[in-house]
Coordinates of C-alpha atoms in Angstrom, one line a residue:
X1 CA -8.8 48.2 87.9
X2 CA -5.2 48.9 89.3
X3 CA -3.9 48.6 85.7
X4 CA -6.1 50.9 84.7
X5 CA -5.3 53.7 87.5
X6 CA -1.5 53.1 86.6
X7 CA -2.3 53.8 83.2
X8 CA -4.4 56.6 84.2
X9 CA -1.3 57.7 86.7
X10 CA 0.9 57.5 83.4
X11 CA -1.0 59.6 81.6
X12 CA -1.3 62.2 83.8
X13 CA 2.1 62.7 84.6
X14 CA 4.2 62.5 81.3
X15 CA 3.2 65.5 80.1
X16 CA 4.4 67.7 83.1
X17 CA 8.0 65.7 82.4
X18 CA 8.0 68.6 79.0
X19 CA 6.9 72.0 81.2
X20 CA 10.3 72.5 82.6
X21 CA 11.9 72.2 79.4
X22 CA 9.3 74.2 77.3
X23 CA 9.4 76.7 80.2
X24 CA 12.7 77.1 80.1
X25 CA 12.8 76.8 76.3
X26 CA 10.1 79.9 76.0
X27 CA 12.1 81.7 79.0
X28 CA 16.0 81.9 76.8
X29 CA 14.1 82.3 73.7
X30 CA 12.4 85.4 75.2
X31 CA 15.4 86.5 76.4
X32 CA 17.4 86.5 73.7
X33 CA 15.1 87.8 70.5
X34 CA 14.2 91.1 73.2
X35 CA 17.8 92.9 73.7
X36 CA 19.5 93.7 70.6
X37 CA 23.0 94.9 69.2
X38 CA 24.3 97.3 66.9
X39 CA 23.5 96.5 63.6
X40 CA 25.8 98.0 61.4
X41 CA 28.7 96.0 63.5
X42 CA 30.7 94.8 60.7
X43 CA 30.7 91.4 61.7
X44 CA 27.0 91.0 62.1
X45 CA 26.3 93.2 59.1
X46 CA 29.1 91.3 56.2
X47 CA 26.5 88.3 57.0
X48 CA 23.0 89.8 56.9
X49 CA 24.0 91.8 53.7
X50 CA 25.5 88.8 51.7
X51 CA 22.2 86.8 52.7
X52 CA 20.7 90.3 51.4
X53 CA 22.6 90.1 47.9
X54 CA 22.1 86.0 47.9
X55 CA 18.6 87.1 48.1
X56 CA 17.6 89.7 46.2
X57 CA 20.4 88.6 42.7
X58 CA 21.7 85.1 43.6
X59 CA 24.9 86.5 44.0
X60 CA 27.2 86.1 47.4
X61 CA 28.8 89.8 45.9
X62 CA 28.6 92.1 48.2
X63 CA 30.1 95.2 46.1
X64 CA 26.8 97.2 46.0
X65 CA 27.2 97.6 49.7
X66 CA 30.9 98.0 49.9
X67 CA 30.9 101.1 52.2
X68 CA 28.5 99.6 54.6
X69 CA 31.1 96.8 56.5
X70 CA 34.8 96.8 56.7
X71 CA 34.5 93.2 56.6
X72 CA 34.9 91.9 53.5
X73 CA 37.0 89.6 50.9
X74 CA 38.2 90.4 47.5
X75 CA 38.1 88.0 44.4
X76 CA 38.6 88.8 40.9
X77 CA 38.2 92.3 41.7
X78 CA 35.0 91.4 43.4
X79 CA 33.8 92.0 47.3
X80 CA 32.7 88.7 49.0
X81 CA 31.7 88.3 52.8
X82 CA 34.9 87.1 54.9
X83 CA 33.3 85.0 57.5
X84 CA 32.5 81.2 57.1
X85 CA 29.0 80.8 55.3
X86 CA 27.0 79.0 58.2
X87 CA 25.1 82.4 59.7
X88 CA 24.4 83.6 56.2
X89 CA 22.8 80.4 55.0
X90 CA 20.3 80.8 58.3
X91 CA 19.7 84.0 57.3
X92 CA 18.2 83.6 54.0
X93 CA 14.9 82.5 54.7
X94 CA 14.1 85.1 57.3
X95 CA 15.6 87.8 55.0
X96 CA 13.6 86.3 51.8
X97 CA 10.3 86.5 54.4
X98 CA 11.2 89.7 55.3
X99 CA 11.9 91.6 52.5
X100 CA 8.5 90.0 51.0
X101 CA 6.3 91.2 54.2
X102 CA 7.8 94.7 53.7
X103 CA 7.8 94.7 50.5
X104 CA 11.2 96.5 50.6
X105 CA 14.6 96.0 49.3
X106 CA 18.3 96.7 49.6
X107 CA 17.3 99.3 46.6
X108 CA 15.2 101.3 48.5
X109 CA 17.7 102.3 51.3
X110 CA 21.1 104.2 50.8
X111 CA 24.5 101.8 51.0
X112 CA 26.2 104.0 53.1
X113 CA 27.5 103.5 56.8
X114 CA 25.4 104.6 59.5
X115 CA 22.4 105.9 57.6
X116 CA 19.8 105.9 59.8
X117 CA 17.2 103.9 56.9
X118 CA 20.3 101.4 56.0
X119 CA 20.5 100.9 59.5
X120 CA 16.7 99.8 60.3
X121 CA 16.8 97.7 57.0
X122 CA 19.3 95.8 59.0
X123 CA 18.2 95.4 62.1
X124 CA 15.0 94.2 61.3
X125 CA 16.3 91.3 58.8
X126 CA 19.2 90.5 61.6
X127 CA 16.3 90.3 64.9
X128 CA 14.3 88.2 62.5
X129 CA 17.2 85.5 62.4
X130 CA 18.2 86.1 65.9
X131 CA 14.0 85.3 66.4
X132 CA 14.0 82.5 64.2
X133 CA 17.3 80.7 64.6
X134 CA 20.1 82.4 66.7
X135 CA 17.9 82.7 69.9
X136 CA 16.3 78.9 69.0
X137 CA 19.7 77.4 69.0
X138 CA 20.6 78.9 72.5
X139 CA 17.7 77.8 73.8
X140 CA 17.9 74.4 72.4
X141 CA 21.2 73.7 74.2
X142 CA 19.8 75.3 77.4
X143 CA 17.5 72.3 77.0
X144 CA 20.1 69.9 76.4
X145 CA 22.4 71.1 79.3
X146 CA 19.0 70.8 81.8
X147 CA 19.4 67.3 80.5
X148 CA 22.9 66.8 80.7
X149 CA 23.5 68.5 84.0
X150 CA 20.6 66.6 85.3
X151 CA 22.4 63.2 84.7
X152 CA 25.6 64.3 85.7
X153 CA 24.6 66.4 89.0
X154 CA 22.2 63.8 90.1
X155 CA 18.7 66.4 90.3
X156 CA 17.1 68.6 88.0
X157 CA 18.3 71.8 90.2
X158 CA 21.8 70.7 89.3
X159 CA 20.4 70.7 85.7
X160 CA 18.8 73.8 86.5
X161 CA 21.6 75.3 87.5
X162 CA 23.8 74.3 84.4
X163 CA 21.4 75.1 81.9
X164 CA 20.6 78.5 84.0
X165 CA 24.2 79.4 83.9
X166 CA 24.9 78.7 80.0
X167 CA 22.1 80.8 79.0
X168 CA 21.9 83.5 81.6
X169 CA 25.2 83.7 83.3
X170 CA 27.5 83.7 80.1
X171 CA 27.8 86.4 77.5
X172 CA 26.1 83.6 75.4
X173 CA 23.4 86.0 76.1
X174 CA 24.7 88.7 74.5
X175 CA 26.2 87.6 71.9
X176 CA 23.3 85.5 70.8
X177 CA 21.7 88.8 70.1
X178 CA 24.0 89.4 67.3
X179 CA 24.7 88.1 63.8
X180 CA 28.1 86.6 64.8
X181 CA 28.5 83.0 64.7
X182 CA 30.3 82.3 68.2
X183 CA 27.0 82.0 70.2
X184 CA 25.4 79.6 67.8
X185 CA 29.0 77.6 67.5
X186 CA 28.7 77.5 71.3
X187 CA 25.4 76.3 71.4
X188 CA 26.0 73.3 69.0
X189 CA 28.8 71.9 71.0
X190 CA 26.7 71.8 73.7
X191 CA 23.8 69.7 72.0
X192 CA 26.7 67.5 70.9
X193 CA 28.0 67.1 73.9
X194 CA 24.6 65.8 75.3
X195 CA 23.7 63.9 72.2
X196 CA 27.2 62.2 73.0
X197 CA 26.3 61.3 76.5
X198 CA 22.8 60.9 75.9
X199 CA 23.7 58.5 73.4
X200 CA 26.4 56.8 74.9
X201 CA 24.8 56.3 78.5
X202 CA 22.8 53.0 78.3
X203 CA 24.3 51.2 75.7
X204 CA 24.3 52.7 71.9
X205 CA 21.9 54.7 70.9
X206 CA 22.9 55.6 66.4
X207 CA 20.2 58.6 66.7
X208 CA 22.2 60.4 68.7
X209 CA 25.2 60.0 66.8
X210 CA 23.5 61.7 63.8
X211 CA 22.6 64.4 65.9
X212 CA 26.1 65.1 67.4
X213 CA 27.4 64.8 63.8
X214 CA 24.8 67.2 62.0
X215 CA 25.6 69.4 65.6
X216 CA 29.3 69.2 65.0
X217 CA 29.8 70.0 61.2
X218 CA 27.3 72.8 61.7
X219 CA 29.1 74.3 64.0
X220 CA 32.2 74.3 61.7
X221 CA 29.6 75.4 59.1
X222 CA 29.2 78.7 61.3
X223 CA 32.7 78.6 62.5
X224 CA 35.2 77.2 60.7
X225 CA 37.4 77.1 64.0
X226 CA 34.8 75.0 65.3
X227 CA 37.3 72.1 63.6
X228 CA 39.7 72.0 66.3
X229 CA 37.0 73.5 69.2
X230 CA 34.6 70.9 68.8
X231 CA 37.4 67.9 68.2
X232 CA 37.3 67.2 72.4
X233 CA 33.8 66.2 72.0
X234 CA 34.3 63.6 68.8
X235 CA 37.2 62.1 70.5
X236 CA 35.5 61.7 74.2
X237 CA 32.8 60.1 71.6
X238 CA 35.1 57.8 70.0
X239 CA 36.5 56.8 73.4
X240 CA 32.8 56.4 75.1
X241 CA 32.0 53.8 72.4
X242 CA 35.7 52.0 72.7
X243 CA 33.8 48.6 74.5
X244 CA 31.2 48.4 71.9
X245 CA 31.0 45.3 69.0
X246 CA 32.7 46.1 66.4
X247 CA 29.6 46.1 64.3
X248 CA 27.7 48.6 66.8
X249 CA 31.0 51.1 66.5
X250 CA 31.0 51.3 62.8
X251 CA 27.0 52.1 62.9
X252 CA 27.7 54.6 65.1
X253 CA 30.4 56.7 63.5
X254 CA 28.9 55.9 60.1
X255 CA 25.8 58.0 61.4
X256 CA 28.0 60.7 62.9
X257 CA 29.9 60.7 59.8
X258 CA 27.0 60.8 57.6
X259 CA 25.5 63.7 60.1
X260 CA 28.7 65.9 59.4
X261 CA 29.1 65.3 55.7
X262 CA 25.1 66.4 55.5
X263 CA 26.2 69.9 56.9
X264 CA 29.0 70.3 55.2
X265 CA 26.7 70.2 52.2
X266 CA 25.6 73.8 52.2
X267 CA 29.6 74.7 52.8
X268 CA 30.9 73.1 49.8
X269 CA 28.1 74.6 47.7
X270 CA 28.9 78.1 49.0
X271 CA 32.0 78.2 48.1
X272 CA 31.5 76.2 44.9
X273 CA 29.1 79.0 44.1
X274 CA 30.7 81.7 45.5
X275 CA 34.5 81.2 44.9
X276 CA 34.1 78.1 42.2
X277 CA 36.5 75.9 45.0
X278 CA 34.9 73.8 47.6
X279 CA 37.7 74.3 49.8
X280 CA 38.3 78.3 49.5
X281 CA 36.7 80.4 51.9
X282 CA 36.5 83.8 52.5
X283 CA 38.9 83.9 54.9
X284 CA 41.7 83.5 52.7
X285 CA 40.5 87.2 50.5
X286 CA 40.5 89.6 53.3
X287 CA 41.0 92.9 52.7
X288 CA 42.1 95.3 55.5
X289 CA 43.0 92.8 58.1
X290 CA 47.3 92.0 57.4
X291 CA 47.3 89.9 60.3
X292 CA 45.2 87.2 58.8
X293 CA 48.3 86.4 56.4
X294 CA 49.9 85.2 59.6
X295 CA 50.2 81.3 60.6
X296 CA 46.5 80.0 59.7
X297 CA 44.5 82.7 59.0
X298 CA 45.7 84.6 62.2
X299 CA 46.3 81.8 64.1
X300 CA 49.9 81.1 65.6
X301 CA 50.9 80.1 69.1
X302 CA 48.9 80.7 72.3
X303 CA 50.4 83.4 74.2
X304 CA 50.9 83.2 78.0
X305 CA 49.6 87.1 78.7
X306 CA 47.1 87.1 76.0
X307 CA 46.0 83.9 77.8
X308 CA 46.1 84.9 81.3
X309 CA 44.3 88.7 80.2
X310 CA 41.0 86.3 78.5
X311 CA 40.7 84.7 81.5
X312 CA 41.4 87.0 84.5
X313 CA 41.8 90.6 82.4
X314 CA 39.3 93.6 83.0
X315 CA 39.3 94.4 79.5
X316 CA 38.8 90.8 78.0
X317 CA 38.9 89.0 81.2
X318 CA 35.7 85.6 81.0
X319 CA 35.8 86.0 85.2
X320 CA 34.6 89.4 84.9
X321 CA 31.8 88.9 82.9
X322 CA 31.0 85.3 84.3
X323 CA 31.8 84.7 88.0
X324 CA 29.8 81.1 88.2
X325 CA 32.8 79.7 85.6
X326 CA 34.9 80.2 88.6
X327 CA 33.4 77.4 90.0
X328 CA 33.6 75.0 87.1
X329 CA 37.3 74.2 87.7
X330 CA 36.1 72.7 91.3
X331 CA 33.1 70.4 89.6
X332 CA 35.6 69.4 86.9
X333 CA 38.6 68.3 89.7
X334 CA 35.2 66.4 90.9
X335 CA 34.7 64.2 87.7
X336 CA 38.6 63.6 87.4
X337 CA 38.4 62.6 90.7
X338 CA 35.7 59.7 90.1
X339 CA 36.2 57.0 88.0
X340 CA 33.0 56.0 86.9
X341 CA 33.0 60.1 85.4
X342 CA 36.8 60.7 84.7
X343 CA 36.0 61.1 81.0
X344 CA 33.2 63.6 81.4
X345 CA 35.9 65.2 83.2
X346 CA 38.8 64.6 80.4
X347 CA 36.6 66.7 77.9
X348 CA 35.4 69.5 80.1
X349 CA 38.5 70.5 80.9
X350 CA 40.3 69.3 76.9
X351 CA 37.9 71.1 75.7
X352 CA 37.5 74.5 77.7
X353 CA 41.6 74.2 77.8
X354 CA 41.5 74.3 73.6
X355 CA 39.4 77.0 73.4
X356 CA 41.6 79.2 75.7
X357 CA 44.6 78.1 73.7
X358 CA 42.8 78.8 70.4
X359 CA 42.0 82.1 71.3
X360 CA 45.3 83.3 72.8
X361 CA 46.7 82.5 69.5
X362 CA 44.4 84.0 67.7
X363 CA 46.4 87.6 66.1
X364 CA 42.8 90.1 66.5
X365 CA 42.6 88.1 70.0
X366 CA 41.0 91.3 71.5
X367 CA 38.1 90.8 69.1
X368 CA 37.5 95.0 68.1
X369 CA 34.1 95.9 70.0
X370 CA 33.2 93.7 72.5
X371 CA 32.5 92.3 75.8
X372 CA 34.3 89.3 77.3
X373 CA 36.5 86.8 74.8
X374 CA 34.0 86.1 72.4
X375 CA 36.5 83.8 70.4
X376 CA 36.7 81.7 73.5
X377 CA 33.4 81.4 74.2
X378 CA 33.0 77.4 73.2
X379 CA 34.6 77.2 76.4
X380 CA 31.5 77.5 77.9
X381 CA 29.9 74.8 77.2
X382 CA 32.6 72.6 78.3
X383 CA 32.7 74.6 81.7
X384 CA 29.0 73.9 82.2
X385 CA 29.6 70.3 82.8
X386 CA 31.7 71.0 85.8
X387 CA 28.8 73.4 87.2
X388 CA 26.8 70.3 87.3
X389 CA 29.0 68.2 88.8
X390 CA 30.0 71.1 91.4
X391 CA 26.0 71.5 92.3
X392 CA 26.1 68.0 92.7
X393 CA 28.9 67.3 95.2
X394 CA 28.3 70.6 96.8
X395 CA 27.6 70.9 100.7
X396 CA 24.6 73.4 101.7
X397 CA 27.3 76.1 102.2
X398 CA 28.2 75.8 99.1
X399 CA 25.4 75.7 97.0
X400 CA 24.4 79.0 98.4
X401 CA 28.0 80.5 97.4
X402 CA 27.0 78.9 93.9
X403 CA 23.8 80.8 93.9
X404 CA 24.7 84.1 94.8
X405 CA 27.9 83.6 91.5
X406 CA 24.7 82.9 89.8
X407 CA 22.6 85.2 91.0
X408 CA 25.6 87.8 90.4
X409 CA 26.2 86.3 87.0
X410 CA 22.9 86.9 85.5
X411 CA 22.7 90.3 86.9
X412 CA 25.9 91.3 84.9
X413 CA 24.8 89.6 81.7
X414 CA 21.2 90.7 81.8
X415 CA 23.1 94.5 81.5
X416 CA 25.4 93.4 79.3
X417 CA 22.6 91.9 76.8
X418 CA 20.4 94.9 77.4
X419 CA 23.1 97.6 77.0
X420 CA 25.9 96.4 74.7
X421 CA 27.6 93.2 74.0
X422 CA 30.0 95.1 71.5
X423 CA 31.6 97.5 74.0
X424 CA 34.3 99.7 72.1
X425 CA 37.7 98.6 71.9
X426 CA 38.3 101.7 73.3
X427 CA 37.6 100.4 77.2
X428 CA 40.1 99.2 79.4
X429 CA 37.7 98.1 81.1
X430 CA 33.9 97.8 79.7
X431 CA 32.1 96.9 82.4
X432 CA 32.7 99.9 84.8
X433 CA 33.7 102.5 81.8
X434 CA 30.6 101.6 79.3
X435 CA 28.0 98.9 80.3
X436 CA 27.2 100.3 83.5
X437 CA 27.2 104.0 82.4
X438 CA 25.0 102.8 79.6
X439 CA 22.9 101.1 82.3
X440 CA 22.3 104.1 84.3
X441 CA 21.9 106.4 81.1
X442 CA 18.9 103.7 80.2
X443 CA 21.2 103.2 76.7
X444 CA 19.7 100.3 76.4
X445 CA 18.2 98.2 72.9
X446 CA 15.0 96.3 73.4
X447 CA 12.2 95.6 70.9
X448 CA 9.8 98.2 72.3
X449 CA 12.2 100.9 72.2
X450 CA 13.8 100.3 68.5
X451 CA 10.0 99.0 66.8
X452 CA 7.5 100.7 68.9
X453 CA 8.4 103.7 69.8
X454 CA 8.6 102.8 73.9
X455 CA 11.4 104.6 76.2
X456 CA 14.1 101.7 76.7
X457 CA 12.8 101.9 80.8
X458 CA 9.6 100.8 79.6
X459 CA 11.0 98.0 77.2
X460 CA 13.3 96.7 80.1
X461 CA 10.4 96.6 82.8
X462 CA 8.2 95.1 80.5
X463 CA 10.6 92.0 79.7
X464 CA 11.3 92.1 83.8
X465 CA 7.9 91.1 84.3
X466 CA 7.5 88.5 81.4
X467 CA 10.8 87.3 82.3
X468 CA 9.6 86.7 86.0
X469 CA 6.5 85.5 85.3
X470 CA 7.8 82.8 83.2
X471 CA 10.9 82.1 85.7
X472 CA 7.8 81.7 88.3
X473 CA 6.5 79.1 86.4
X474 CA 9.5 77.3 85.6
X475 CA 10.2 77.4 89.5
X476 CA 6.6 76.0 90.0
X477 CA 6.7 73.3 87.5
X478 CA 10.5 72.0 89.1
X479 CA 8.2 71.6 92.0
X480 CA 6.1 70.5 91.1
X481 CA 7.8 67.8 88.9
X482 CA 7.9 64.1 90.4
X483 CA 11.6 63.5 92.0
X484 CA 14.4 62.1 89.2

């Protein structure tokens, strides 16, 4: 009878270990596919319209739509997109679906730049891959940090926190609800930082090399400057596994191997296609931009005041944007500090140290329209480790300084998501000169306002409420949830 009730116990509680994760899964997803962005952004639209010429001819040639995106590579007197294939491929499906459901083409709008029916054709294609892969992949590493942070904080509000943060404190919000490929990047170094740990933690684990591999040449897929931003987590990898047998080393990095070169895949036949070179990419056609021709593709040497304006700047400035990152530095000092968590420590501050450095070399380091250093936003993910271990080692004092950051933090990014992640260049300073203007001028982008017809108030209460009744939940089931 008593092993019976045990099993019964067993039963009954497993399931309830999956409603914070699927709570908080449903709860990013939500918040991400709702607010929107400019579609006719260059960036964003180069992608959706060479998924729309991939589609509708088999082509990558983007000439028909020439005037639509400044963005763009030349070949053979041909137009190409100039971005790394990876949000393109993602994009096909959902643009294939959607152009079927409509029953509309590219054909039946004009090509020309800021048409209001080129426009709509756009938008709707790029929320329907925000929907069904950009907001998925956020909320998948929200998962993973909960995880992660978990682990490394010692509770799930620790986790809470991290994954909290990453998702809602960050303008990984933001820019998840675009076409450009930094918040996806961002998100896959995240789930390979916690397949690395996860994997690593209790003796070897090879699934979770496969998944840090596939993670890892995705991201490189979507980025190609992912290469050297997402190195710090396959060397902390290489380095966790250093005590293993010999024959339980080569399994692993066979799988991680064999996970990279299966995403890599879709990049070689892209460009095999597209440019009849598996190693040419757009990058090296681009018309317009002069300052690509300089070092690698625009990248030189990191700059001290381009480096201290993307971290502390009004105009660029990650602080502004993000105050919780301000406390990362304190949780990292924390792991370097204990030896049992020193390398957790190593590659949270490697890795959000290379991103800095990559973007202060970077020549268009200002990145035209936006908000915050989207170039350096891998950093994040690092950074969100030392959030966990600062929640963790953090006196009652200052856990309530790290919620009101928080609390501040999500505030900002909730009007940055909701008004525009792609301020003008024009702003010294976008926060006070456009987003909160836009704010009080109820400028804001939501899926009731730009597909029903709603006032953008309406659209922004209505997610306030959905957004709160699921963050109830998710508060409850914590709660609820038997101790770690």
């Amino acid at each position: 009878m008593l092993r019976q009730a045990q099993h019964k116990r067993v039963w009954a509680v497993a399931p309830s270990c999956w409603h914070v994760p699927t709570l908080l899964f449903a709860l990013v997803w939500l918040s991400c596919t709702w607010f929107g962005s400019w579609a006719f952004n260059p960036n964003s639209a180069t992608r959706i319209l060479a998924a729309t010429a991939i589609v509708e001819t088999g082509s990558a040639r983007i000439d028909p739509y020439a005037a639509m995106t400044i963005d763009k590579a030349q070949f053979d007197g041909h137009l190409y997109m100039d971005k790394a294939p990876g949000m393109t491929l993602m994009a096909l499906p959902f643009v294939a679906a959607t152009n079927w459901v409509t029953q509309q083409t590219s054909a039946d709008v004009p090509h020309v730049l800021f048409d209001p029916a080129a426009e709509a054709f756009l938008r709707l294609r790029m929320r329907m891959a925000i929907a069904g892969i950009g907001a998925v992949l956020t909320a998948l590493a929200a998962v993973a940090l909960l995880d992660l942070g978990t682990g490394l904080g010692g509770s799930r509000a620790a986790g809470l926190l991290t994954a909290v943060s990453f998702a809602f404190g960050t303008t990984v919000w933001g820019w998840t609800t675009t076409w450009f490929g930094h918040a996806a990047a961002t998100a896959l170094i995240a789930i390979a930082l916690w397949a690395v740990w996860r994997g690593t933690r209790d003796g070897l684990v090879p699934r979770y090399a496969l998944i840090a591999g596939l993670a890892l040449g995705w991201a490189v897929v979507v980025e190609h400057g992912a290469l050297l931003l997402g190195a710090p987590v396959a060397l902390w990898a290489l380095w966790r596994i250093r005590n293993a047998d010999r024959a339980s080393q080569i399994r692993t990095i066979g799988l991680a191997i064999a996970g990279g070169m299966i995403a890599a895949i879709p990049l070689v036949g892209y460009n095999l296609a597209t440019f009849g070179h598996p190693f040419t990419t757009g990058y090296s056609g681009v018309v317009g931009f002069e300052g690509m021709k300089q070092g690698l593709f625009g990248l030189t040497y990191p700059k001290l005041d381009i480096l201290i304006e993307i971290l502390f700047g009004k105009r660029r400035g990650m602080i502004w944007v993000a105050p919780i990152l301000a406390l990362a530095p304190f949780g990292i000092w924390m792991l370097l500090r204990d030896p049992a968590r020193r390398d957790l420590g190593v590659v949270a501050a490697g890795g959000a140290l290379a991103c800095f450095l990559y973007h202060a070399a970077y020549v268009y380091w200002d990145g035209g329209n936006a908000t915050g250093p989207r170039h350096a936003l891998p950093a994040i993910a690092y950074l969100a480790l030392g959030l966990a271990a600062y929640w963790g080692s953090a006196s009652r004092i200052e856990r309530g300084l790290g919620l009101a950051f928080l609390a501040a933090s999500v505030a900002i990014n909730l009007i940055i998501a909701a008004v525009d992640i792609q301020a003008p260049h024009k702003f010294a300073a976008p926060l006070t000169d456009h987003i909160l203007p836009g704010l009080l001028a109820f400028n804001l982008r939501t899926i009731p306002s730009e597909f029903w017809g709603w006032s953008p108030a309406t659209g922004l209460t209505l997610y306030l409420m959905l957004a709160a009744s699921l963050a109830a939940l998710l508060t409850l089931a914590c709660l609820r949830r038997a101790p770690d």
